[in-house]
CSV table of N, CA and C in Angstrom, one decimal:
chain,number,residue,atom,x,y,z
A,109,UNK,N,-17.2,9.8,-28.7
A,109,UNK,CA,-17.6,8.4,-28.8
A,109,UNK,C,-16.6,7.5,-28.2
A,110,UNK,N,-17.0,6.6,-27.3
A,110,UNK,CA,-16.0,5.6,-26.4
A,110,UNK,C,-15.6,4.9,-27.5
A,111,UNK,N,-14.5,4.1,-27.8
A,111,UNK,CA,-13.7,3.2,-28.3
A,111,UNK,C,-13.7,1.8,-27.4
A,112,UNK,N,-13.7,1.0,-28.4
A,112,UNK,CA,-13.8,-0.5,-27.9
A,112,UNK,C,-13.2,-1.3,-27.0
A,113,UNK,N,-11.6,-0.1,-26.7
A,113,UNK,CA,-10.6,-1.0,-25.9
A,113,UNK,C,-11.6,-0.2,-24.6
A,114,UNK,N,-12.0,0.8,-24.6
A,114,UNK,CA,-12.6,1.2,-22.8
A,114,UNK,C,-13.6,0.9,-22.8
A,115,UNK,N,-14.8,0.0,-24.0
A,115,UNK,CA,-15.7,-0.8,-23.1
A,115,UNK,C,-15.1,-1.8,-22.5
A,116,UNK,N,-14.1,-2.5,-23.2
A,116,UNK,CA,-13.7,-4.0,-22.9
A,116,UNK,C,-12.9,-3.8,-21.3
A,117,UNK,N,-12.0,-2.7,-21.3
A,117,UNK,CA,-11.7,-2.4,-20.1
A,117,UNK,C,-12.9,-2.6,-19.1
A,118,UNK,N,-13.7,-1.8,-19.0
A,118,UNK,CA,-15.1,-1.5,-18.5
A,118,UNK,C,-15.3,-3.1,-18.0
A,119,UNK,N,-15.9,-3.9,-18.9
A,119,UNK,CA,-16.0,-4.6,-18.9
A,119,UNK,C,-15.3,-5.6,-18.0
A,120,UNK,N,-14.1,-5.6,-17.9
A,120,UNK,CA,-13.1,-6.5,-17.0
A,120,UNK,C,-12.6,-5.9,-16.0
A,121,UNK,N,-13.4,-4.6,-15.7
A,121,UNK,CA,-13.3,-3.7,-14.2
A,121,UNK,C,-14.4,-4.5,-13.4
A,122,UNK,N,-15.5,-4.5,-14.1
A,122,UNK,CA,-16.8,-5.1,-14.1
A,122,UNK,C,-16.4,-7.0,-13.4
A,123,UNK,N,-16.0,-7.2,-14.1
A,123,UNK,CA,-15.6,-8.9,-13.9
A,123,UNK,C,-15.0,-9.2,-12.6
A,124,UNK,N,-14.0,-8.2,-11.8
A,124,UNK,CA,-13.6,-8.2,-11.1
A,124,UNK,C,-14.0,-7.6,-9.8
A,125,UNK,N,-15.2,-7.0,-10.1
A,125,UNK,CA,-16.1,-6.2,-9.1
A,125,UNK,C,-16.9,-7.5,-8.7
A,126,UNK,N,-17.2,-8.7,-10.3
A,126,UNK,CA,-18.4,-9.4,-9.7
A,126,UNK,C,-17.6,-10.5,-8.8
A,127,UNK,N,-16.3,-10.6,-9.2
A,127,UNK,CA,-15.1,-11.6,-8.4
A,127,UNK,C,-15.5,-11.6,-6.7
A,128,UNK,N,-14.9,-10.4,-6.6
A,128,UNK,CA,-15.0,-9.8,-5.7
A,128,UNK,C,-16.4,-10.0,-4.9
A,129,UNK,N,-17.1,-9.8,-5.1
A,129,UNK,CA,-18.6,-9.9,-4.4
A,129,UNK,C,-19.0,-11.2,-4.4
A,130,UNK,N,-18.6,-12.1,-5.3
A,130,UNK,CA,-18.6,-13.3,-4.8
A,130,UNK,C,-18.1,-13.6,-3.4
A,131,UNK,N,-16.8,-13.9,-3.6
A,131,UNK,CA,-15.9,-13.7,-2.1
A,131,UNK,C,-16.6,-13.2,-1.3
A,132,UNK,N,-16.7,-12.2,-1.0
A,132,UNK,CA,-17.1,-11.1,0.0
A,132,UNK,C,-18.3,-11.5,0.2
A,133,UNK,N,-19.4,-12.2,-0.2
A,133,UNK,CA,-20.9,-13.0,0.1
A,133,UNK,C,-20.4,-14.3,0.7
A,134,UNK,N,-20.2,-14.8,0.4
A,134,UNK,CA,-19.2,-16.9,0.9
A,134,UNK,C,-18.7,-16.2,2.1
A,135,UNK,N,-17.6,-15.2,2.2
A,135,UNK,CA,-17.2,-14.7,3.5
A,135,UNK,C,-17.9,-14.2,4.9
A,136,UNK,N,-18.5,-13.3,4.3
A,136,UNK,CA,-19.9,-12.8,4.9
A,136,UNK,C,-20.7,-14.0,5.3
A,137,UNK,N,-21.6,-14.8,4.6
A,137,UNK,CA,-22.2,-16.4,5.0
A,137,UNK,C,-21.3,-17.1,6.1
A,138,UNK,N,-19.9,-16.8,5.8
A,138,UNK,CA,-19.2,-17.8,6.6
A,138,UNK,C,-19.1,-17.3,8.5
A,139,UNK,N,-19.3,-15.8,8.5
A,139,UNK,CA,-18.9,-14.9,9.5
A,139,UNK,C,-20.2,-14.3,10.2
A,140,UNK,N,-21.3,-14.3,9.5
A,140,UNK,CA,-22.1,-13.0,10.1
A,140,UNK,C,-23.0,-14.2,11.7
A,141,UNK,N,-23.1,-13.4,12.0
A,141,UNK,CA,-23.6,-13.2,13.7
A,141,UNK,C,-24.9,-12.3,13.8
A,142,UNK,N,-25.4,-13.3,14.5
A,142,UNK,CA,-26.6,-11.7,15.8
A,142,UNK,C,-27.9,-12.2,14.9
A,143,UNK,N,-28.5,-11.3,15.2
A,143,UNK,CA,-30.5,-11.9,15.2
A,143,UNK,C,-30.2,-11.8,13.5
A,144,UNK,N,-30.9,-13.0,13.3
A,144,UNK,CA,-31.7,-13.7,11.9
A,144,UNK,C,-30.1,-14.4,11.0
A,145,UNK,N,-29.0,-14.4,11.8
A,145,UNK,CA,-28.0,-14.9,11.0
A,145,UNK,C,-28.4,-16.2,10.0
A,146,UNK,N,-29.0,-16.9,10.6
A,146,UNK,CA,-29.2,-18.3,9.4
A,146,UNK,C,-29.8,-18.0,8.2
A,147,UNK,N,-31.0,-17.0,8.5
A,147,UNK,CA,-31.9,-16.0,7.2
A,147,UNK,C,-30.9,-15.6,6.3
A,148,UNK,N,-30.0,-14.6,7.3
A,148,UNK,CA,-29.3,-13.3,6.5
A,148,UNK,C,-27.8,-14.6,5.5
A,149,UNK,N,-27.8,-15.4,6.3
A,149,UNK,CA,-26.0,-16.8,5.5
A,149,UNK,C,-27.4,-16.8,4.5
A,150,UNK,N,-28.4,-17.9,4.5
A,150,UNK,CA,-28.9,-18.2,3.5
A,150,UNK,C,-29.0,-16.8,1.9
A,151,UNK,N,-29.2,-15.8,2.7
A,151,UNK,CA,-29.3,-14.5,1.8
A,151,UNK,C,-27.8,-14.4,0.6
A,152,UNK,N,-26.8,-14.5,2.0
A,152,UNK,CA,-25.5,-14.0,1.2
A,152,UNK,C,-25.0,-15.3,-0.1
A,153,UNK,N,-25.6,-16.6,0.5
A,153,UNK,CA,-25.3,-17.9,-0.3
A,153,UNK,C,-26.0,-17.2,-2.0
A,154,UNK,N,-27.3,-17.2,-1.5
A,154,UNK,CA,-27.8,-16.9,-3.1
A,154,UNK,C,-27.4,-15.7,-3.9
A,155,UNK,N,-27.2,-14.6,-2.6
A,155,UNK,CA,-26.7,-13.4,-3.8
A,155,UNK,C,-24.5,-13.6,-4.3
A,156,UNK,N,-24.2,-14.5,-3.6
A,156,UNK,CA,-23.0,-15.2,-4.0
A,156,UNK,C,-23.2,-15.7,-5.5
A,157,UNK,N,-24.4,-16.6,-5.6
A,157,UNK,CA,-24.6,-17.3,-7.2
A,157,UNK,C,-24.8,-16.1,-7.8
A,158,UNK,N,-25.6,-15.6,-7.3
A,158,UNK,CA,-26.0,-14.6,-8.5
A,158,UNK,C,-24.9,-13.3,-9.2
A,159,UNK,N,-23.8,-13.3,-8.2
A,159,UNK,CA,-23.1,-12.8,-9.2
A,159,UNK,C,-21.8,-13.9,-9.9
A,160,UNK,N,-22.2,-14.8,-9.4
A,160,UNK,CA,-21.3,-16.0,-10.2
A,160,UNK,C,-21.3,-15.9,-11.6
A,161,UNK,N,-23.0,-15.5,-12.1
A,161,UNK,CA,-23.8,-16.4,-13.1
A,161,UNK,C,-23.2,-14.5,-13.9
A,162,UNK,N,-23.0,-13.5,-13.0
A,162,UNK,CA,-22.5,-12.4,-13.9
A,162,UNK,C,-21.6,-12.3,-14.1
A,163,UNK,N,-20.6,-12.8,-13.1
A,163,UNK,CA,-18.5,-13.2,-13.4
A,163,UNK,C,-19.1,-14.1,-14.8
A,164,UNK,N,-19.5,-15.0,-14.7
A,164,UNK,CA,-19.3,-15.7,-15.8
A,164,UNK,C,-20.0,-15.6,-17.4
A,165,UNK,N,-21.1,-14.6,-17.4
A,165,UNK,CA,-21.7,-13.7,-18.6
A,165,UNK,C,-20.5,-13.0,-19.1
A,166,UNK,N,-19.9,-12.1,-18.2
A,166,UNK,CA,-18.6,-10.9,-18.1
A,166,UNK,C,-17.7,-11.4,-18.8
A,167,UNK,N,-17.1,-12.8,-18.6
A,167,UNK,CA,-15.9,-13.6,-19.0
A,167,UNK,C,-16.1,-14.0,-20.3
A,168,UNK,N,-17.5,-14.3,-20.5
A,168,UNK,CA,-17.8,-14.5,-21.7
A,168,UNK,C,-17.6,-13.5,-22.8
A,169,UNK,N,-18.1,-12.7,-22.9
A,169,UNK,CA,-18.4,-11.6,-23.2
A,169,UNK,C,-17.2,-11.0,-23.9
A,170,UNK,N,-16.0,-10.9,-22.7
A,170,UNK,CA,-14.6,-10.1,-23.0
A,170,UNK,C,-14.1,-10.9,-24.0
A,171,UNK,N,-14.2,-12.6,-23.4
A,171,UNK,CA,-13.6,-13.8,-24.4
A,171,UNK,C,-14.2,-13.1,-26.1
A,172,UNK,N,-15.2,-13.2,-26.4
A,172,UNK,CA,-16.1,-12.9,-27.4
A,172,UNK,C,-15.7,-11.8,-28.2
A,173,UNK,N,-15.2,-10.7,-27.7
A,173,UNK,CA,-14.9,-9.4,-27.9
A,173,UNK,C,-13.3,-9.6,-27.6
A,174,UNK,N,-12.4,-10.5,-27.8
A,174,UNK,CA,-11.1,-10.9,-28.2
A,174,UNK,C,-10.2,-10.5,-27.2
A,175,UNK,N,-9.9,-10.6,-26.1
A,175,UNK,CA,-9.7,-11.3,-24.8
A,175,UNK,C,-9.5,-11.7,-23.6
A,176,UNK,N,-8.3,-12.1,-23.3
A,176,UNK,CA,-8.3,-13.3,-22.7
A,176,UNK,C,-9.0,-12.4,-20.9
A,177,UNK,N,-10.0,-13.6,-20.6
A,177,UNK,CA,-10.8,-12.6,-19.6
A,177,UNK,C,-10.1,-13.6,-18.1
A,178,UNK,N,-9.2,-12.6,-17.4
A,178,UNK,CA,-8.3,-12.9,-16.3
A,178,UNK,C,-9.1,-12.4,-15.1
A,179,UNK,N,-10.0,-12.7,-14.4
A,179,UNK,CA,-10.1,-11.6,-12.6
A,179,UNK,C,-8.9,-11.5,-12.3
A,180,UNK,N,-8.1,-10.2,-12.3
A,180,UNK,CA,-7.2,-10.1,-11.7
A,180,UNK,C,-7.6,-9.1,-10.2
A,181,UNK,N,-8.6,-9.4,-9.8
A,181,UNK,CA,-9.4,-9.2,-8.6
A,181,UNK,C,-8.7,-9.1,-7.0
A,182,UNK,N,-8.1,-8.0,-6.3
A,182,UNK,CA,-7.5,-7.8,-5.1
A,182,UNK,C,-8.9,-8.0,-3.8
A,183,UNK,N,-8.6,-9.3,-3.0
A,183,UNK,CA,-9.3,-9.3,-2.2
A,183,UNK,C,-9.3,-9.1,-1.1
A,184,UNK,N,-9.9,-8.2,-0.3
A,184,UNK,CA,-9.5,-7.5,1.3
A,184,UNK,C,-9.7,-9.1,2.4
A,185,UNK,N,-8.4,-8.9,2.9
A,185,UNK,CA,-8.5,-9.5,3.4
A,185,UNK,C,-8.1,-9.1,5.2
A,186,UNK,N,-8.7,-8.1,5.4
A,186,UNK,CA,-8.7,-7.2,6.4
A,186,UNK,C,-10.1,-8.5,7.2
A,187,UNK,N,-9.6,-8.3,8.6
A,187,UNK,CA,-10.7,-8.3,9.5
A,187,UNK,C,-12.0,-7.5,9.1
A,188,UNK,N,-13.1,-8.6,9.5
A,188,UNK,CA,-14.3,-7.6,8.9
A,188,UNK,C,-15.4,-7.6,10.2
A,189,UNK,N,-15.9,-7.3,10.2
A,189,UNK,CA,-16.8,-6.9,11.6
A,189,UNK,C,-18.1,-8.0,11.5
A,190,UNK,N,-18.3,-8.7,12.3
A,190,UNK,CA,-19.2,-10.2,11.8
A,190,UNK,C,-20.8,-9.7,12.2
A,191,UNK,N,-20.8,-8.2,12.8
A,191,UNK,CA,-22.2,-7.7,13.3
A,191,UNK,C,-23.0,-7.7,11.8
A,192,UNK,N,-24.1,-8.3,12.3
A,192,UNK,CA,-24.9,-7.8,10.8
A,192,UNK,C,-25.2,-7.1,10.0
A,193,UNK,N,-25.6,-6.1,11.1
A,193,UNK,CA,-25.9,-4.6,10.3
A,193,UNK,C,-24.6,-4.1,9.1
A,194,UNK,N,-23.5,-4.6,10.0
A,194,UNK,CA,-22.3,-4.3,9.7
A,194,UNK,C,-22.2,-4.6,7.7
A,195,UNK,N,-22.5,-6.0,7.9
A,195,UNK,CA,-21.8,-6.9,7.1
A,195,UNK,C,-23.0,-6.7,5.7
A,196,UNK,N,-24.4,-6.3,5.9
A,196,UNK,CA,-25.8,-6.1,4.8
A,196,UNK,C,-25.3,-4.2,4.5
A,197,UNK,N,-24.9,-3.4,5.1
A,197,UNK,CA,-24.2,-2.1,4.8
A,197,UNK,C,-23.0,-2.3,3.8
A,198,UNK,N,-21.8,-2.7,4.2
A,198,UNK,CA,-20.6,-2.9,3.0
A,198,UNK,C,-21.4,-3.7,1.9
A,199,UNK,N,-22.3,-4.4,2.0
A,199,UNK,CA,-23.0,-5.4,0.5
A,199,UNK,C,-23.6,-4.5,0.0
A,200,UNK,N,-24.7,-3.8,0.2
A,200,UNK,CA,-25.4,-2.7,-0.4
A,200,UNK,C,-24.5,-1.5,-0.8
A,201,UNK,N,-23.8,-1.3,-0.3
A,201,UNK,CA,-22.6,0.2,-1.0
A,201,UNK,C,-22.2,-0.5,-2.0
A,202,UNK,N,-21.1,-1.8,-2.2
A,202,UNK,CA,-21.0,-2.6,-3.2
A,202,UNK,C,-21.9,-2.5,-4.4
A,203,UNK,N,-23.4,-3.0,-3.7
A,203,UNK,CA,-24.5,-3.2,-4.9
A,203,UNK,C,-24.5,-1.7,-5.7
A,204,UNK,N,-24.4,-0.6,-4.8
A,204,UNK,CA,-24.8,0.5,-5.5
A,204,UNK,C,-23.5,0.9,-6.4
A,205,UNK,N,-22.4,0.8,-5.8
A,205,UNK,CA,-21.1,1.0,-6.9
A,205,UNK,C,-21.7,0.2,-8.0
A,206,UNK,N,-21.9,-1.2,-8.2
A,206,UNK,CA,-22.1,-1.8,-9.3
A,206,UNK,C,-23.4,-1.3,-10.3
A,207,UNK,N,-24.1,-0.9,-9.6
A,207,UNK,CA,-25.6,-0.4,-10.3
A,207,UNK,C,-24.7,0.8,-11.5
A,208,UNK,N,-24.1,1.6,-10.7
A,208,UNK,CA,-23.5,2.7,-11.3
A,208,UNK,C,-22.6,2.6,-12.0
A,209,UNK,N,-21.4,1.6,-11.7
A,209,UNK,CA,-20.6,1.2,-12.7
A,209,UNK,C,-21.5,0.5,-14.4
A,210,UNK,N,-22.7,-0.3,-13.8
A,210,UNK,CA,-23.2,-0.8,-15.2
A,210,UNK,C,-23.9,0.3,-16.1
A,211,UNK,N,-24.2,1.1,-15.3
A,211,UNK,CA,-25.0,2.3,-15.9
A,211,UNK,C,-24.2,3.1,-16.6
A,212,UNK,N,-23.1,3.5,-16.6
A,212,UNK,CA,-22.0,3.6,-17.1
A,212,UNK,C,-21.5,2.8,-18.5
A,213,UNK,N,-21.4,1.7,-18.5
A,213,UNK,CA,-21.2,0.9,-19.8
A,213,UNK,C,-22.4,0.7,-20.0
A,214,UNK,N,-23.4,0.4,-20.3
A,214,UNK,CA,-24.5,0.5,-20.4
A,214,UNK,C,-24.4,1.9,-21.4
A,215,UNK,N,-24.3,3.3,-21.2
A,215,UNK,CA,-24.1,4.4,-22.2
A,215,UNK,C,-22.8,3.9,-23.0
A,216,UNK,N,-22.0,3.5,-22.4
A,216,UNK,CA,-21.0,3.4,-23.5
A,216,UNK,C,-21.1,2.7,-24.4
A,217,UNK,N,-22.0,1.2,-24.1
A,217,UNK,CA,-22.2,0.2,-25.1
A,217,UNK,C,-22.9,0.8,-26.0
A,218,UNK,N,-23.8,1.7,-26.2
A,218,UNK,CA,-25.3,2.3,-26.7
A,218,UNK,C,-24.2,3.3,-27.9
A,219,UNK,N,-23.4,3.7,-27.3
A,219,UNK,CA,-22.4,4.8,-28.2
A,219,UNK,C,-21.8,4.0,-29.3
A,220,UNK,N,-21.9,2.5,-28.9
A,220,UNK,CA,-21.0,2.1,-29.9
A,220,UNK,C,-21.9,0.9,-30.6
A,221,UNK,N,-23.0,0.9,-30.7
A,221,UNK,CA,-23.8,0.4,-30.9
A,221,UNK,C,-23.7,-0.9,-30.9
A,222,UNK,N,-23.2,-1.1,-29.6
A,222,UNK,CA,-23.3,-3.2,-28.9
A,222,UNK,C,-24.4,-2.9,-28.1
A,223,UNK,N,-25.7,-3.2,-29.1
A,223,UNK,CA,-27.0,-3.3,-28.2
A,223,UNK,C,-27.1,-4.7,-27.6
A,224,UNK,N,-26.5,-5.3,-28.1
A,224,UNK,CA,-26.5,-6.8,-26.7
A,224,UNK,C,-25.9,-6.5,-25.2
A,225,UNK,N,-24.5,-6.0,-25.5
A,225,UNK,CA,-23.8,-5.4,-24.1
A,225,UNK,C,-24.8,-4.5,-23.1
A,226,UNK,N,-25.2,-3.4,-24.2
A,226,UNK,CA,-25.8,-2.4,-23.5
A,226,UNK,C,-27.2,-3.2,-22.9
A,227,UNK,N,-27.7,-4.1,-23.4
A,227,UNK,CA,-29.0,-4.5,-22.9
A,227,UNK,C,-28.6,-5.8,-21.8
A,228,UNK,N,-27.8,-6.3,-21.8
A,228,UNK,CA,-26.7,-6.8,-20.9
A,228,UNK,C,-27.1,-6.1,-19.5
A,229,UNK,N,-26.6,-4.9,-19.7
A,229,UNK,CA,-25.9,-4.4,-19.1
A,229,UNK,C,-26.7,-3.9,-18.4
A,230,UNK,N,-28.1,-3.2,-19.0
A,230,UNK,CA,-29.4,-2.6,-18.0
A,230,UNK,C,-30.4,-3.8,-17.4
A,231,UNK,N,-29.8,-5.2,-17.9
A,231,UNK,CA,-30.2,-6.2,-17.3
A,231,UNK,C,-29.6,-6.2,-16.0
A,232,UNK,N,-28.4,-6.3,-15.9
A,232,UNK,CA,-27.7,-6.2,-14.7
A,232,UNK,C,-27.7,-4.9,-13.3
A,233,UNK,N,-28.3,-3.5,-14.1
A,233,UNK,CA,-28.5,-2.6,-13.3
A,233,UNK,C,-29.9,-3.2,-12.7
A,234,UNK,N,-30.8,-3.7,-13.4
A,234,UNK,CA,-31.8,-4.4,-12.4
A,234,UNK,C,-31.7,-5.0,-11.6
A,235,UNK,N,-30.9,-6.0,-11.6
A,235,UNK,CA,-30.6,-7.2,-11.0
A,235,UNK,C,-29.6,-6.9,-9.6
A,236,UNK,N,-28.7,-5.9,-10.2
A,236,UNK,CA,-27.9,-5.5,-8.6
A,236,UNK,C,-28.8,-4.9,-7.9
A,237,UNK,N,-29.7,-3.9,-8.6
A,237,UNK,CA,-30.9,-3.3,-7.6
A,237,UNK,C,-31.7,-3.8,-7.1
A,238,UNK,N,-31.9,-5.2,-7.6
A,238,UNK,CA,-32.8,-5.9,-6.7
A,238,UNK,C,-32.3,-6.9,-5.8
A,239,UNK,N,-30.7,-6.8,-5.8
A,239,UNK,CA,-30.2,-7.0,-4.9
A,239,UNK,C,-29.8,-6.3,-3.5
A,240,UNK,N,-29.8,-4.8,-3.8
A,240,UNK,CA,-30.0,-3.5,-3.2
A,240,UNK,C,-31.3,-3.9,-2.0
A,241,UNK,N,-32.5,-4.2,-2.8
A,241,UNK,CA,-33.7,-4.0,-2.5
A,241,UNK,C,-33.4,-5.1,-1.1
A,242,UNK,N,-32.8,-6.4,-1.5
A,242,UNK,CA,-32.9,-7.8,-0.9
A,242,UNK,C,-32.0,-7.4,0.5
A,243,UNK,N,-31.5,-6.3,0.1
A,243,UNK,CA,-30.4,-6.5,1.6
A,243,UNK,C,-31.1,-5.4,2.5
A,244,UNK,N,-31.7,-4.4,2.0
A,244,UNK,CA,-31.9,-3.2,2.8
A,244,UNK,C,-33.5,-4.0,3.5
C-alpha cells in the first residue's frame, strides 16, 4: 500500500511537469514557424492555460495535504527547432508522459482511499488526452 509522503511526492513531480508545459507552450507560441503557424500559436496559447488551471489544482491540493507546494521545475533552455512538426511531437510525448504519470497516482490515490485525488486525477488523464488528441 503507497504511503502519503509518495502520493504527495507524486503529486509535486506532477506540479512541476504542469510548470513546465506551461513554459514550453508560451515558448513554442512564441517560436513556431511554417504552414498553419497562427492556428498551431493560437493552439499552444490555450493548451498553455489549460495546464495553468492544473499547476494550480496541484498547488492546491499539496497545500491541503500539508505542504508547502514550491515548482521547483528545471527549464530546458536548449535551442529548440521552431519547425512545426518539430515543436506538436515534443508536446505530444510530453502529453503522453503526463497521461501516464496521472495514471499512476490515480492507482495510488485509490490505495489510499483519497477518492477526490484519484478522481482528480482520471480527470486529468482525460484532459491531457484530449490534449494528445488536439496536437496529433
Amino acid at each position: 500500500m503507497a504511503n502519503y509522503s509518495e502520493l504527495l511526492d507524486g503529486l509535486e513531480v506532477a506540479l512541476d511537469k504542469e510548470m513546465q508545459a506551461v513554459v514550453r507552450y508560451i515558448s513554442h507560441a512564441a517560436i513556431v514557424e511554417g504552414e498553419n503557424s497562427p492556428q498551431i500559436r493560437d493552439m499552444f496559447i490555450k493548451e498553455a492555460h489549460a495546464e495553468l488551471d492544473h499547476a494550480i489544482w496541484l498547488s492546491r491540493k499539496i497545500a491541503i495535504m500539508g505542504r508547502h507546494p514550491y515548482p521547483g521545475a528545471q527549464y530546458d533552455t536548449e535551442e529548440t527547432d521552431r519547425n512545426t512538426q518539430s515543436l506538436l511531437t515534443e508536446n505530444m510525448n510530453e502529453e503522453f508522459e503526463a497521461v501516464e504519470h496521472y495514471s499512476i497516482l490515480s492507482g495510488l490515490a485509490e490505495s489510499m482511499y483519497q477518492i477526490a485525488v484519484k478522481t482528480k486525477m482520471e480527470e486529468l488523464v482525460l484532459e491531457e488526452t484530449e490534449h494528445m488528441e488536439v496536437l496529433s
